[in-house]
């Protein structure tokens, strides 16, 4: 028999969480059946009429269970099959119907923090580690904490067939990043959700919890973001810099709307310090890590490519972020 882990996004406010449950199906199943769950336990229904639907939209091998097992990502539906109010993937599908001809591509850098109990992994009891500086892309037992877990997660993403781009240790000790992309908006967002699931699930085996909190430690410590890299076909072709520059005023005009949907707690992370631009202003710049939008040096030099939206927080809903960027730039 085949073990299928059905995964969906719940209705927790302000930041939804992942939920999953297992369905046993006949060997060789490739068309995964619709299923349902109790929405009153996930903030997606009240107790009287609580059935919500699970509609499989993406599946891949399950590298944790291995063998005869798959992960099945689902959209949440109402009883009549229409998208549930919490189903933001449906909104992204609409934006792609309208603007897919511009061939939008994304790459998302997912930062996160490993916690053991109440402190980040590797932090001394009742105190702080040395100030930030040596930890980003560091090596050595005194600088890097949790590599074993990050390595296992990377292998799991590869074995699941996800579009994983790379991984690195981050500026704050105990903080890491992996990137998903480069690919289309649905593909990258779906893969990011599965990659998050694998991260949490592998963390269980180590007694380490993973947080996407955008500012897990207050004070002089870097927050956690989800830089979102974006291009259209026009931006990727010779002379694409014109298309990149044309996007800047469009993004500026809708800055507040983007900030509103770029993760709860964004004011604590986008302070203007720690490689961020204040959430109160919009700035773009070449190679500028203190800007809202950064145009990488290599892109400037070759004259085409993509830009990096540095505003999104680690706890974003990628379906919403991809939809907003597509609507703002292509609309
Ligand atoms: P940084 O220098 O900001 O840390 P990373 O190396 O972590 O950048 O990540 C680069 C990201 O850019 C990856 O997620 C990758 O998928 C994405 N990317 C590269 N080329 C493109 C492109 N043409 N369009 C969209 N995203 C791209
Ligand atoms: Mn990065
Ligand atoms: Mn980073
Ligand atoms: Mn980045």
CSV table of N, CA and C in Angstrom, one decimal, residues 95 139 175 211 217 259 279:
chain,number,residue,atom,x,y,z
A,95,UNK,N,-4.3,35.3,-11.3
A,95,UNK,CA,-3.3,36.2,-11.8
A,95,UNK,C,-2.4,35.6,-12.9
A,139,UNK,N,32.0,28.4,8.9
A,139,UNK,CA,32.3,27.0,9.1
A,139,UNK,C,33.1,26.8,10.4
A,175,UNK,N,20.5,30.6,12.5
A,175,UNK,CA,19.7,30.9,11.4
A,175,UNK,C,20.2,30.4,10.1
A,211,UNK,N,11.3,28.1,13.3
A,211,UNK,CA,10.4,29.3,13.2
A,211,UNK,C,10.7,30.1,12.0
A,217,UNK,N,14.7,37.1,17.5
A,217,UNK,CA,15.4,37.7,18.7
A,217,UNK,C,15.4,39.2,18.5
A,259,UNK,N,3.6,45.8,1.6
A,259,UNK,CA,4.0,45.7,3.0
A,259,UNK,C,3.0,45.0,3.8
A,279,UNK,N,10.3,49.9,6.4
A,279,UNK,CA,9.1,49.6,5.7
A,279,UNK,C,8.3,50.9,5.3
